Amino acid sequence: MQTLRWSDEIRDPGALAHLVPAVPLSDRERRLAEVLVQEMIGVDDSVDHDGYAHALEQLVDAVVTGDELAEPPSREPAVDLMTALQQSVDEARSARHSTKRPSKADREGD
């Protein structure tokens, strides 16, 4: 289930009632829905911003008015996940080998 909706996507549920067929719900399904709604109450979505929709609106406005398009922001190069994983494994191995375990003779001597 998708839980995040932008404010411009939220619709009045009463206006959509005719689109939803009447489906009988079991008590368990109803309780689960109530728990889900209670968990989602109080989520502050005012701090979130749909950057894609904003950029798309700017693009459409620029095309309609005939303005020049702004340069897209530069992006950082993508991370090579295999290289990052290999580095992580190598670091874990060297950390494990640098912590020297006592030898059998050291353990028997104590």
Coordinates of N, CA and C in Angstrom, one line a residue:
M1 N 0.8 -1.2 0.0 CA 0.0 0.0 0.0 C 0.9 1.2 0.0
Q2 N 0.6 2.2 -0.8 CA 1.3 3.4 -0.9 C 0.8 4.3 0.2
T3 N 1.7 4.8 1.0 CA 1.3 5.6 2.2 C 1.5 7.1 2.0
L4 N 2.4 7.5 1.1 CA 2.7 8.9 0.9 C 2.0 9.5 -0.3
R5 N 1.2 10.5 0.0 CA 0.6 11.2 -1.1 C 0.9 12.7 -0.9
W6 N 1.1 13.4 -2.1 CA 1.3 14.8 -2.0 C 0.0 15.5 -1.8
S7 N 0.0 16.7 -1.3 CA -1.2 17.4 -0.9 C -2.1 17.6 -2.2
D8 N -1.6 17.7 -3.3 CA -2.4 17.9 -4.5 C -3.0 16.6 -5.0
E9 N -2.6 15.5 -4.5 CA -3.2 14.2 -4.9 C -4.3 13.7 -4.0
I10 N -4.5 14.4 -2.8 CA -5.5 14.0 -1.9 C -6.9 14.3 -2.3
R11 N -7.8 13.4 -2.3 CA -9.1 13.6 -2.8 C -10.1 13.4 -1.6
D12 N -11.3 14.0 -1.7 CA -12.3 13.8 -0.7 C -12.9 12.4 -0.9
P13 N -12.8 11.6 0.1 CA -13.3 10.2 -0.1 C -14.7 10.1 -0.5
G14 N -15.5 11.0 0.0 CA -17.0 11.0 -0.4 C -17.2 11.2 -1.9
A15 N -16.3 11.9 -2.5 CA -16.4 12.1 -4.0 C -16.0 10.9 -4.8
L16 N -15.4 9.9 -4.1 CA -14.9 8.7 -4.8 C -15.7 7.5 -4.5
A17 N -16.7 7.6 -3.6 CA -17.5 6.5 -3.1 C -18.2 5.7 -4.2
H18 N -18.6 6.4 -5.3 CA -19.3 5.7 -6.4 C -18.3 4.8 -7.2
L19 N -17.0 5.0 -7.0 CA -16.0 4.2 -7.8 C -15.7 2.9 -7.1
V20 N -16.0 2.8 -5.8 CA -15.6 1.7 -5.0 C -16.8 0.7 -4.8
P21 N -16.7 -0.5 -5.3 CA -17.8 -1.4 -5.2 C -18.0 -1.8 -3.7
A22 N -19.3 -2.1 -3.3 CA -19.6 -2.5 -2.0 C -19.0 -3.9 -1.8
V23 N -18.0 -4.0 -0.9 CA -17.4 -5.3 -0.6 C -17.5 -5.6 0.9
P24 N -18.1 -6.7 1.2 CA -18.2 -7.0 2.6 C -16.8 -7.2 3.3
L25 N -16.6 -6.6 4.5 CA -15.4 -6.8 5.2 C -15.6 -7.6 6.4
S26 N -14.6 -8.4 6.7 CA -14.7 -9.2 7.9 C -14.3 -8.3 9.1
D27 N -14.6 -8.8 10.3 CA -14.2 -8.0 11.5 C -12.7 -7.8 11.6
R28 N -12.0 -8.8 11.2 CA -10.5 -8.7 11.2 C -10.0 -7.7 10.3
E29 N -10.5 -7.7 9.0 CA -10.1 -6.7 8.0 C -10.4 -5.3 8.5
R30 N -11.6 -5.1 9.1 CA -12.0 -3.8 9.6 C -11.1 -3.3 10.7
R31 N -10.7 -4.2 11.7 CA -9.8 -3.9 12.8 C -8.4 -3.5 12.2
L32 N -8.0 -4.3 11.2 CA -6.7 -4.0 10.6 C -6.7 -2.6 10.0
A33 N -7.7 -2.3 9.3 CA -7.8 -1.0 8.6 C -7.8 0.1 9.7
E34 N -8.5 -0.1 10.8 CA -8.6 0.9 11.9 C -7.2 1.1 12.5
V35 N -6.4 0.0 12.7 CA -5.1 0.1 13.2 C -4.2 0.9 12.2
L36 N -4.3 0.6 10.9 CA -3.5 1.3 9.9 C -3.8 2.8 9.9
V37 N -5.1 3.2 10.0 CA -5.4 4.6 10.0 C -4.9 5.2 11.2
Q38 N -5.0 4.6 12.4 CA -4.5 5.2 13.7 C -3.0 5.4 13.6
E39 N -2.3 4.5 13.0 CA -0.8 4.6 12.9 C -0.4 5.8 12.0
M40 N -1.3 6.1 11.0 CA -0.9 7.1 10.1 C -1.4 8.5 10.5
I41 N -2.2 8.6 11.5 CA -2.7 9.9 12.0 C -1.5 10.6 12.7
G42 N -1.4 11.9 12.4 CA -0.3 12.6 13.1 C 0.9 12.7 12.2
V43 N 1.0 12.1 11.1 CA 2.2 12.2 10.2 C 2.2 13.6 9.6
D44 N 3.3 14.3 9.8 CA 3.4 15.7 9.3 C 4.0 15.7 7.9
D45 N 3.2 15.9 6.9 CA 3.7 15.8 5.6 C 4.0 17.2 5.0
S46 N 3.8 18.2 5.9 CA 4.1 19.6 5.4 C 5.5 19.9 5.1
V47 N 6.4 19.1 5.7 CA 7.9 19.3 5.4 C 8.3 18.6 4.1
D48 N 7.5 17.7 3.6 CA 7.9 17.1 2.4 C 7.6 18.0 1.1
H49 N 8.4 17.8 0.1 CA 8.3 18.6 -1.1 C 8.5 17.7 -2.3
D50 N 7.6 17.8 -3.2 CA 7.6 17.0 -4.5 C 8.5 17.8 -5.5
G51 N 9.8 17.6 -5.5 CA 10.7 18.3 -6.3 C 10.5 18.0 -7.8
Y52 N 10.1 16.7 -8.1 CA 9.9 16.4 -9.5 C 8.7 17.1 -10.1
A53 N 7.6 17.2 -9.3 CA 6.4 17.9 -9.8 C 6.7 19.4 -10.0
H54 N 7.5 20.0 -9.1 CA 7.9 21.4 -9.1 C 8.7 21.6 -10.4
A55 N 9.7 20.8 -10.6 CA 10.6 20.9 -11.8 C 9.8 20.8 -13.1
L56 N 8.8 19.8 -13.1 CA 8.0 19.6 -14.3 C 7.1 20.8 -14.5
E57 N 6.5 21.4 -13.5 CA 5.7 22.6 -13.7 C 6.6 23.8 -14.3
Q58 N 7.8 23.9 -13.8 CA 8.7 25.0 -14.3 C 9.0 24.7 -15.8
L59 N 9.2 23.4 -16.1 CA 9.5 23.1 -17.5 C 8.3 23.4 -18.4
V60 N 7.1 23.0 -18.0 CA 5.9 23.3 -18.8 C 5.7 24.8 -18.9
D61 N 5.9 25.5 -17.8 CA 5.7 27.0 -17.9 C 6.7 27.6 -18.9
A62 N 8.0 27.1 -18.8 CA 9.0 27.7 -19.7 C 8.7 27.4 -21.2
V63 N 8.1 26.2 -21.5 CA 7.8 25.9 -22.8 C 6.6 26.7 -23.3
V64 N 5.6 26.9 -22.4 CA 4.4 27.6 -22.8 C 4.7 29.1 -23.1
T65 N 5.6 29.7 -22.3 CA 5.9 31.1 -22.4 C 7.0 31.3 -23.4
G66 N 7.7 30.3 -23.8 CA 8.8 30.4 -24.8 C 10.1 30.8 -24.2
D67 N 10.2 30.8 -22.8 CA 11.4 31.1 -22.2 C 12.4 30.0 -22.4
E68 N 13.7 30.4 -22.2 CA 14.8 29.4 -22.2 C 14.7 28.5 -21.0
L69 N 15.1 27.3 -21.3 CA 15.0 26.3 -20.2 C 16.3 26.5 -19.3
A70 N 16.1 26.4 -18.0 CA 17.2 26.5 -17.1 C 18.1 25.3 -17.2
E71 N 19.4 25.4 -16.9 CA 20.2 24.2 -16.9 C 19.9 23.3 -15.7
P72 N 19.8 22.1 -16.0 CA 19.5 21.1 -14.9 C 20.6 21.1 -13.9
P73 N 20.3 20.9 -12.6 CA 21.4 20.9 -11.6 C 22.4 19.7 -11.9
S74 N 23.6 19.9 -11.6 CA 24.6 18.9 -11.9 C 24.4 17.8 -10.8
R75 N 24.6 16.6 -11.2 CA 24.4 15.4 -10.3 C 25.8 14.8 -10.0
E76 N 25.8 14.3 -8.8 CA 27.1 13.6 -8.4 C 27.1 12.2 -9.2
P77 N 28.3 11.8 -9.5 CA 28.3 10.5 -10.2 C 27.7 9.4 -9.3
A78 N 27.2 8.4 -10.0 CA 26.6 7.3 -9.3 C 27.6 6.4 -8.6
V79 N 27.3 5.9 -7.5 CA 28.2 5.0 -6.7 C 28.2 3.6 -7.3
D80 N 29.4 3.1 -7.5 CA 29.6 1.8 -8.0 C 29.4 0.8 -6.8
L81 N 28.2 0.2 -6.8 CA 27.8 -0.6 -5.6 C 28.8 -1.8 -5.4
M82 N 29.2 -2.4 -6.5 CA 30.1 -3.6 -6.3 C 31.5 -3.1 -5.7
T83 N 32.0 -2.0 -6.1 CA 33.2 -1.5 -5.5 C 33.0 -1.1 -4.1
A84 N 31.9 -0.5 -3.7 CA 31.6 -0.1 -2.4 C 31.5 -1.4 -1.5
L85 N 30.8 -2.4 -2.0 CA 30.7 -3.6 -1.3 C 32.0 -4.3 -1.1
Q86 N 32.9 -4.3 -2.1 CA 34.2 -4.9 -2.0 C 35.0 -4.2 -0.9
Q87 N 35.0 -2.9 -0.9 CA 35.7 -2.1 0.1 C 35.2 -2.4 1.5
S88 N 33.9 -2.5 1.6 CA 33.4 -2.8 2.9 C 33.8 -4.2 3.4
V89 N 33.8 -5.2 2.5 CA 34.3 -6.5 2.9 C 35.7 -6.5 3.2
D90 N 36.6 -5.8 2.4 CA 38.0 -5.7 2.7 C 38.3 -5.1 4.1
E91 N 37.5 -4.0 4.4 CA 37.7 -3.3 5.7 C 37.3 -4.2 6.8
A92 N 36.2 -5.0 6.6 CA 35.8 -5.9 7.7 C 36.8 -7.0 7.9
R93 N 37.4 -7.5 6.8 CA 38.4 -8.6 6.9 C 39.7 -8.0 7.6
S94 N 40.1 -6.9 7.2 CA 41.3 -6.3 7.9 C 41.1 -6.0 9.3
A95 N 39.9 -5.5 9.7 CA 39.6 -5.2 11.1 C 39.6 -6.5 11.9
R96 N 39.0 -7.6 11.3 CA 39.0 -8.9 12.0 C 40.4 -9.5 12.2
H97 N 41.3 -9.3 11.2 CA 42.6 -9.8 11.3 C 43.5 -9.0 12.1
S98 N 43.2 -7.7 12.3 CA 44.0 -6.8 13.1 C 43.7 -7.1 14.6
T99 N 42.6 -7.6 14.9 CA 42.3 -8.0 16.3 C 42.8 -9.4 16.5
K100 N 44.0 -9.5 17.0 CA 44.7 -10.8 17.2 C 44.0 -11.6 18.3
R101 N 43.7 -12.8 18.0 CA 43.1 -13.7 19.0 C 44.3 -14.4 19.7
P102 N 44.1 -14.6 21.0 CA 45.2 -15.3 21.7 C 45.4 -16.7 21.2
S103 N 46.7 -17.1 21.2 CA 47.0 -18.4 20.7 C 46.6 -19.5 21.7
K104 N 46.6 -20.7 21.3 CA 46.3 -21.8 22.2 C 47.2 -21.9 23.4
A105 N 48.5 -21.6 23.1 CA 49.5 -21.6 24.2 C 49.3 -20.5 25.2
D106 N 48.9 -19.3 24.7 CA 48.5 -18.2 25.6 C 47.3 -18.5 26.5
R107 N 46.4 -19.2 25.9 CA 45.1 -19.5 26.7 C 45.4 -20.5 27.7
E108 N 46.3 -21.5 27.4 CA 46.6 -22.6 28.4 C 47.5 -22.1 29.5
G109 N 48.3 -21.1 29.2 CA 49.2 -20.5 30.2 C 48.5 -19.7 31.3
D110 N 47.3 -19.2 31.0 CA 46.6 -18.4 32.0 C 45.9 -19.1 33.0

